[in-house]
């Protein structure tokens, strides 16, 4: 094989999560009563637009979760192939030009000359201080000062053209697929979509996709020859860093919930349903954990895990694996400190449900406690679990940034939004200021968290009508609802 | 109510013991004093004698729980656990690893923390509640819609960017206030202003939206309809009835935070170089001074439990229907 697959711990868990999501979707599709709230989500324009953006982030994150080590040309003594010590991901391969083309130090977005002056020795032996050409950006231009703008605008136009082509192709495909699904003609489907009468807000979703393509394609075209977001202190492309950060954020946001769930579900349901001394003990445990200031507990646990990892270097084959285990530990620690909130919610709801008629009926029929909890309580608590999962996601992405800034987040060698901000935060004080690293981290983080927030809102509106946030309803309908009663 | 409060206070004791044991186990078993000494003295060229000396100076050379070699009550008191943990219960925090008195440090650093946290808290609460009331008053209009859009956008920005952006804009570009630092007395407002502004702005999105939801939910209730039916103006309904009743869920979240204002904010204080408890803790975390971290954890949990009890009391004040038994 030309490569050796590497399964990092977080990769495996990400796959598990992906598979269980697919299983969940398949099982929901078969049951009408479970499907109903999801239909509501699918009709919410904000939620679905956010989903389009989220799926793009997810795609990048998944590509970055397929790791391998490339085979080297040399062989070892026994004739077996040697593999590179560096673990790469699919995303790294796709973004090889971005990853490999490092400059000496800072360069501005789309620049062709370096950001700092250097002493250059000319052909005739004289030395002078000037801004040297960058090693990898705009090297195809013979006279960059004159050609740069026309080259950039040509590339942007090319990108826009590509985006338009892709968008039209994709819209056609979508329309054909919907038309086939509904047994309608292609023409009527397109008219419905344009008028926004298709139930699922295809029009809004396609517009979102179009806007995304309009940004992504020109950036793609430009990144072939320029550093679109500039380079950082060690000359690494900032666009590449932001792409790599996406996976870290997604992993923290999703895997933490995976760790929270079993704790919160088991303990919450048991406390609420069994009551008595079980309730007392569980309440005591979560009050105690809750009363410890969260950041301190996380910081302390991360430090301890770091000491443990320093003492056992033999467990990790590569630096990437080490950083990955630290990421997983961070998820575990965040999970352990944050299951208490969900647990308390579930306990309260279980207390209420245990008095309901169907549980009484189950008791009368002689159903065991265990079975009542699993078959009767659990399914009726799932909406709370789901709401809290989607609501917590964005908070966890933000928490990662703060923790990494404080120095107790992910491994410093791992690229994440937090480490990016931490590395860049003193650059604003430079003269002239280096702003692009922060700006790039800001834009990507904002997009990710905003779309997660919007999607979470529409999920909550669909599953918990009482807590209506009130703005994912179409505007006119909201007016009707909110008018003072006669 | 008194009986209830006494029971709550008694209930706090096992929780605090739990916190104490937990941090003790975390810091002294998972990470033994030998590791700490090694870390403090540097990885290289550490002799066993140096480690022993370091431990003896700080009292880590004793047995963990039971000192078999000592006599009488010293069997229990002359141990690491008693020396480092039990004294926390009467707020004797001991000395940090660099030999300073933690209690004195806390006393000194509490005031800068309060000077930032208290104004942020009060100004924030006033802004968020009035903002939420405005949105609720103009519900289902363009103003409400764009207000909520703004809130969602604001809560999607990481707090770090509020700090970095605020510092850059206000201090570096406009030179209105110093970038960081702190001074006591009359000059202090110049140092306090920016962190407070950023603190208020950073929490605005999430809080205003939450409070708006609370007010809107309250507006759907029967008593509001009754009030409207008897011909009260919308403003009177909002301020006289809805605000008062909406305060109860708001109080739940807010009163818990009051005691922990002492601790301050880790990130804010370290960014602005404010010599408060937050930056003290973060420095301790980074230099792995666990006695300080444990003291702050203990103080934090104590204040949290105090906050829970205060919340219960505030319920009875805000809502006469609540009786604590």
XYZ file of C-alpha atoms in Angstrom, chain A:
486
model
C 0.000 0.000 0.000
C 1.272 3.501 -0.749
C 0.121 4.586 2.683
C -0.605 3.191 6.112
C -3.941 4.256 7.611
C -3.740 5.781 11.070
C -6.755 5.609 13.316
C -6.478 8.268 15.944
C -8.729 7.950 18.963
C -10.811 10.942 18.063
C -11.109 9.718 14.467
C -12.583 6.433 15.630
C -15.045 8.212 17.891
C -15.983 10.604 15.095
C -16.750 7.612 12.860
C -18.780 6.009 15.636
C -20.706 9.229 16.018
C -21.270 9.442 12.271
C -22.522 5.858 12.080
C -24.857 6.312 15.020
C -26.187 9.507 13.428
C -26.949 7.562 10.255
C -28.626 4.792 12.245
C -30.636 7.422 14.111
C -31.770 9.067 10.886
C -32.816 5.735 9.368
C -34.785 4.738 12.451
C -36.481 8.136 12.684
C -37.490 8.040 9.030
C -39.525 4.915 9.669
C -41.546 6.332 12.571
C -44.017 9.058 11.817
C -44.340 10.358 15.397
C -40.584 10.866 15.645
C -40.418 12.358 12.201
C -43.019 15.071 12.840
C -40.784 17.512 14.768
C -37.993 16.973 12.261
C -40.383 17.960 9.476
C -40.868 21.173 11.399
C -37.102 21.705 11.493
C -36.967 21.058 7.763
C -39.525 23.783 7.135
C -37.594 26.421 9.059
C -35.621 28.585 6.592
C -33.090 29.767 9.170
C -32.454 26.290 10.422
C -32.005 24.801 6.993
C -29.704 27.583 5.758
C -27.627 27.078 8.876
C -27.600 23.359 8.157
C -26.143 23.964 4.698
C -23.256 25.919 6.219
C -22.818 23.372 9.000
C -22.638 20.529 6.477
C -19.819 22.331 4.668
C -17.905 22.646 7.932
C -18.661 19.007 8.644
C -17.276 17.980 5.273
C -13.999 19.745 6.001
C -13.917 18.202 9.472
C -14.528 14.683 8.138
C -11.887 15.036 5.428
C -9.519 16.080 8.163
C -10.427 12.966 10.173
C -9.093 10.466 7.617
C -5.479 10.084 8.675
C -2.616 8.101 7.189
C 1.158 7.940 6.998
C 2.658 8.058 3.524
C 5.115 5.346 2.430
C 8.691 6.431 1.974
C 10.919 5.339 -0.909
C 13.500 3.811 1.411
C 13.113 0.357 2.979
C 14.333 -0.911 6.310
C 16.804 -3.803 6.874
C 14.210 -6.530 6.471
C 12.897 -5.084 3.234
C 9.684 -3.726 4.752
C 8.454 -0.366 3.672
C 9.190 2.659 5.820
C 6.431 5.099 6.584
C 6.752 8.804 7.169
C 6.703 9.894 10.801
C 4.277 12.671 9.942
C 0.591 11.821 10.041
C -1.373 13.471 7.281
C -5.081 13.708 6.652
C -7.129 13.796 3.469
C -7.538 17.511 3.960
C -3.760 17.907 4.118
C -3.460 16.127 0.794
C -6.120 18.273 -0.837
C -4.540 21.399 0.623
C -0.948 20.367 -0.067
C -0.035 23.622 -1.806
C -1.317 25.579 1.177
C 0.426 23.330 3.668
C 3.757 23.086 1.925
C 4.233 26.658 0.782
C 5.577 28.348 3.873
C 7.165 31.758 3.758
C 9.839 33.123 6.058
C 7.475 35.092 8.256
C 4.420 37.353 8.107
C 2.936 38.341 4.797
C -0.238 40.269 4.205
C -3.292 38.699 2.580
C -2.777 38.433 -1.187
C 0.638 40.075 -0.919
C 3.519 39.341 -3.236
C 6.144 41.183 -1.227
C 7.162 40.291 2.287
C 5.731 42.199 5.236
C 9.109 43.068 6.748
C 12.143 44.630 5.176
C 15.199 42.478 4.728
C 18.787 43.049 3.756
C 19.121 41.799 0.204
C 22.417 41.299 -1.614
C 22.091 42.282 -5.255
C 23.840 40.770 -8.218
C 26.491 43.475 -8.276
C 27.367 42.810 -4.632
C 25.721 45.895 -3.101
C 23.352 45.420 -0.184
C 20.103 47.228 0.398
C 17.068 47.075 2.719
C 13.920 46.286 0.814
C 10.759 44.181 0.858
C 11.775 40.907 -0.810
C 9.449 38.968 -3.090
C 7.587 36.136 -1.362
C 8.823 32.669 -2.144
C 5.470 31.173 -3.115
C 2.927 33.926 -3.678
C 2.528 35.498 -7.078
C 5.706 33.927 -8.426
C 4.125 33.618 -11.864
C 4.025 37.390 -12.269
C 7.010 39.023 -13.938
C 6.091 42.513 -12.795
C 3.893 42.090 -9.724
C 3.322 45.778 -9.021
C 1.474 46.232 -12.292
C 0.045 42.786 -12.855
C -1.143 41.891 -9.358
C -4.543 43.562 -9.387
C -5.488 42.389 -12.853
C -4.328 38.871 -11.994
C -6.317 38.853 -8.760
C -9.453 40.183 -10.401
C -9.093 37.678 -13.234
C -8.879 34.864 -10.710
C -11.856 36.178 -8.751
C -13.894 36.380 -11.938
C -12.876 32.834 -12.792
C -13.961 31.755 -9.332
C -17.304 33.484 -9.722
C -17.795 31.743 -13.049
C -16.956 28.407 -11.521
C -19.349 29.098 -8.649
C -22.145 29.973 -11.061
C -21.580 26.815 -13.052
C -21.483 24.603 -9.991
C -24.530 26.282 -8.532
C -26.623 25.857 -11.660
C -25.582 22.219 -11.972
C -26.400 21.563 -8.351
C -29.748 23.341 -8.511
C -30.708 21.328 -11.579
C -29.772 18.099 -9.840
C -31.753 19.054 -6.752
C -34.796 20.037 -8.797
C -34.683 16.800 -10.782
C -34.410 14.778 -7.615
C -37.300 16.582 -5.928
C -39.426 16.318 -9.051
C -38.824 12.581 -9.176
C -39.578 12.190 -5.486
C -42.872 14.002 -5.807
C -43.891 12.623 -9.186
C -44.199 16.202 -10.397
C -42.913 17.641 -13.630
C -39.566 19.372 -13.649
C -41.126 22.696 -14.641
C -43.669 22.862 -11.819
C -41.015 21.882 -9.285
C -38.729 24.679 -10.412
C -41.600 27.190 -10.308
C -42.512 26.028 -6.813
C -38.924 26.328 -5.687
C -38.536 29.827 -7.116
C -41.762 30.981 -5.506
C -40.738 29.444 -2.202
C -43.816 27.254 -2.026
C -42.035 23.929 -1.796
C -42.548 23.288 1.924
C -38.902 22.631 2.611
C -37.216 25.993 1.982
C -35.216 24.907 -1.056
C -35.007 28.436 -2.354
C -33.348 29.745 0.814
C -31.030 26.734 0.990
C -29.933 27.120 -2.620
C -29.336 30.842 -2.108
C -27.167 30.024 0.912
C -25.300 27.453 -1.120
C -24.849 29.976 -3.908
C -23.424 32.563 -1.543
C -21.102 29.965 -0.049
C -19.873 28.946 -3.507
C -19.390 32.607 -4.411
C -16.961 32.896 -1.510
C -15.336 29.476 -1.673
C -14.610 29.287 -5.415
C -12.735 32.616 -5.732
C -10.791 31.785 -2.574
C -9.936 28.435 -4.115
C -8.761 30.059 -7.334
C -6.716 32.643 -5.471
C -5.177 30.202 -3.036
C -3.463 28.409 -5.902
C -1.112 31.364 -6.326
C -1.521 33.592 -3.259
C -1.814 33.431 0.511
C -5.456 34.467 0.692
C -5.411 35.125 4.425
C -1.690 35.906 4.554
C 0.848 33.982 6.578
C 1.653 33.901 10.266
C 4.839 34.442 12.210
C 6.520 31.255 10.998
C 5.236 31.757 7.477
C 2.448 29.187 7.550
C -0.610 29.880 5.447
C -3.433 31.188 7.645
C -6.170 29.764 5.418
C -4.729 26.301 5.984
C -4.697 26.882 9.731
C -8.331 27.920 9.819
C -9.307 24.847 7.809
C -7.456 22.648 10.282
C -9.068 24.434 13.216
C -12.502 23.381 12.046
C -11.920 19.747 12.949
C -10.694 20.619 16.435
C -13.782 22.699 17.077
C -16.141 20.047 15.725
C -14.478 17.264 17.695
C -14.694 19.197 20.957
C -18.300 20.130 20.271
C -19.501 16.653 19.377
C -17.359 14.182 21.308
C -17.925 15.983 24.588
C -21.645 15.328 24.278
C -20.881 11.693 23.555
C -19.187 11.544 26.950
C -21.848 13.586 28.717
C -24.776 11.491 27.521
C -24.304 8.174 29.354
C -23.582 9.924 32.677
C -26.434 12.382 32.435
C -29.001 9.927 31.098
C -28.317 7.081 33.500
C -27.916 9.195 36.611
C -30.670 11.683 35.803
C -33.300 9.040 35.079
C -32.285 6.966 38.094
C -32.387 9.932 40.447
C -35.762 11.100 39.229
C -37.404 7.713 38.998
C -36.017 5.788 41.961
C -35.860 8.738 44.388
C -34.893 7.962 47.987
C -31.234 7.371 48.781
C -30.244 6.979 45.111
C -31.557 10.467 44.468
C -29.716 11.803 47.527
C -26.381 10.365 46.426
C -26.697 11.495 42.819
C -27.799 14.946 43.892
C -24.867 15.140 46.281
C -22.422 14.174 43.538
C -23.646 16.726 41.073
C -23.985 19.513 43.608
C -20.389 18.900 44.648
C -19.111 18.845 41.080
C -21.239 21.840 40.196
C -19.975 23.910 43.089
C -16.388 23.650 41.891
C -15.671 26.533 39.514
C -15.678 24.907 36.079
C -12.600 26.518 34.585
C -10.489 25.638 37.614
C -11.570 22.019 37.550
C -10.877 21.763 33.839
C -7.533 23.509 34.177
C -6.447 21.281 37.022
C -7.516 18.096 35.268
C -5.807 19.069 32.044
C -2.579 19.827 33.896
C -2.714 16.465 35.619
C -3.349 14.619 32.380
C -0.411 16.466 30.879
C 1.852 15.290 33.699
C 0.621 11.742 33.128
C 1.365 11.999 29.425
C 4.817 13.401 30.073
C 5.555 10.401 32.237
C 4.399 7.896 29.633
C 5.930 9.041 26.352
C 6.184 5.427 25.157
C 2.417 5.235 24.635
C 2.455 7.624 21.713
C 4.058 6.701 18.426
C 3.904 10.128 16.820
C 3.465 13.717 17.930
C 0.071 13.784 16.261
C -1.113 10.844 18.342
C 0.033 12.600 21.478
C -1.807 15.776 20.597
C -4.827 13.692 19.697
C -4.913 11.903 23.045
C -4.728 15.265 24.723
C -7.692 16.451 22.649
C -9.642 13.363 23.668
C -8.763 13.906 27.325
C -9.932 17.488 27.030
C -13.268 16.206 25.702
C -13.516 13.745 28.577
C -12.733 16.416 31.140
C -15.167 18.894 29.604
C -17.742 16.128 29.557
C -17.243 15.219 33.197
C -17.581 18.824 34.270
C -20.640 19.532 32.165
C -22.968 16.551 32.594
C -24.494 18.050 35.731
C -26.757 20.541 33.962
C -28.393 17.976 31.699
C -28.600 15.509 34.576
C -30.542 17.983 36.671
C -32.951 18.695 33.822
C -33.535 14.991 33.234
C -34.046 14.322 36.921
C -36.713 17.019 37.090
C -38.515 15.676 34.046
C -38.278 12.080 35.278
C -39.768 13.141 38.607
C -42.712 14.545 36.706
C -43.095 11.609 34.311
C -43.003 8.928 36.994
C -46.373 10.169 38.241
C -47.950 10.054 34.795
C -50.726 7.636 33.954
C -48.850 5.413 31.556
C -46.116 4.787 34.114
C -48.778 3.972 36.712
C -50.372 1.616 34.194
C -47.027 -0.046 33.577
C -46.611 -0.508 37.342
C -50.038 -2.046 37.599
C -49.148 -4.489 34.848
C -46.091 -5.523 36.824
C -43.418 -4.076 34.558
C -40.028 -3.973 36.252
C -38.439 -0.663 37.271
C -35.596 -1.187 34.849
C -37.985 -1.719 31.966
C -40.096 1.291 32.903
C -36.995 3.467 32.894
C -35.709 2.180 29.578
C -38.939 1.716 27.646
C -41.216 4.388 29.065
C -39.141 7.190 30.544
C -36.125 7.293 28.245
C -37.965 7.810 24.930
C -40.029 10.550 26.493
C -36.910 12.381 27.689
C -35.115 12.284 24.377
C -36.319 15.686 23.243
C -34.595 17.316 26.226
C -31.401 15.436 25.415
C -31.548 16.457 21.782
C -32.196 20.099 22.560
C -29.364 20.243 25.036
C -26.944 18.547 22.624
C -27.512 21.038 19.836
C -27.598 23.987 22.226
C -24.329 22.994 23.918
C -22.380 22.538 20.724
C -21.646 26.188 20.048
C -20.797 26.820 23.697
C -18.187 24.069 23.588
C -16.571 25.470 20.451
C -16.275 28.825 22.206
C -15.003 27.196 25.395
C -12.203 25.491 23.498
C -10.913 28.856 22.318
C -10.877 30.314 25.825
C -9.243 27.246 27.349
C -6.559 27.091 24.691
C -5.903 30.754 25.278
C -5.508 30.144 29.004
C -3.072 27.365 28.139
C -5.116 24.404 29.317
C -6.819 23.572 26.043
C -5.542 21.489 23.187
C -1.889 20.682 22.657
C 0.049 23.777 21.504
C 1.161 21.843 18.409
C -2.449 21.221 17.406
C -4.032 23.900 15.273
C -7.247 25.205 16.770
C -9.081 28.498 16.950
C -7.790 28.971 20.481
C -4.134 28.404 19.615
C -4.528 30.641 16.570
C -5.901 33.466 18.687
C -3.284 32.898 21.325
C -0.457 33.080 18.805
C -1.935 36.137 17.151
C -3.051 38.203 20.081
C 0.109 40.232 20.511
C 0.354 40.918 16.804
C -2.197 43.712 16.959
C 0.263 45.633 19.116
C 2.858 45.528 16.338
C 3.341 48.547 14.167
C 1.847 48.198 11.571
C -0.612 45.754 13.056
C -0.812 42.154 11.899
C -4.550 41.612 11.818
C -5.188 38.806 9.369
C -4.712 35.778 11.624
C -7.223 37.129 14.097
C -9.599 38.170 11.356
C -9.513 34.738 9.743
C -10.067 32.968 13.059
C -12.870 35.398 13.843
C -14.674 34.884 10.532
C -14.527 31.082 10.584
C -15.443 30.792 14.235
C -18.274 33.248 13.860
C -19.718 31.380 10.893
C -19.459 28.016 12.622
C -20.958 29.166 15.919
C -23.634 31.318 14.287
C -24.889 28.514 12.083
C -24.792 26.128 15.046
C -26.823 28.605 17.101
C -29.387 29.091 14.359
C -29.768 25.373 13.775
C -30.063 24.768 17.511
C -32.802 27.368 17.693
C -34.872 25.719 15.015
C -34.406 22.307 16.633
C -35.514 23.702 19.966
C -38.528 25.405 18.442
C -39.595 22.150 16.833
C -39.059 19.914 19.841
C -40.030 22.224 22.662
C -42.822 24.533 21.540
C -43.061 26.076 25.006
C -39.611 27.642 24.756
C -40.310 29.268 21.425
C -37.546 31.689 20.582
C -40.102 33.297 18.310
C -38.115 34.166 15.281
C -37.892 31.078 13.190
C -41.561 31.514 12.374
C -42.283 33.366 9.154
C -42.713 37.013 9.895
C -46.395 37.393 9.049
C -47.421 34.386 11.069
C -45.565 35.740 14.039
C -47.458 39.002 13.764
C -50.696 37.069 13.945
C -49.513 35.094 16.957
C -48.114 37.992 18.902
C -51.008 40.391 18.443
C -52.651 41.193 21.771
C -55.699 38.974 22.291
C -59.054 40.625 21.758
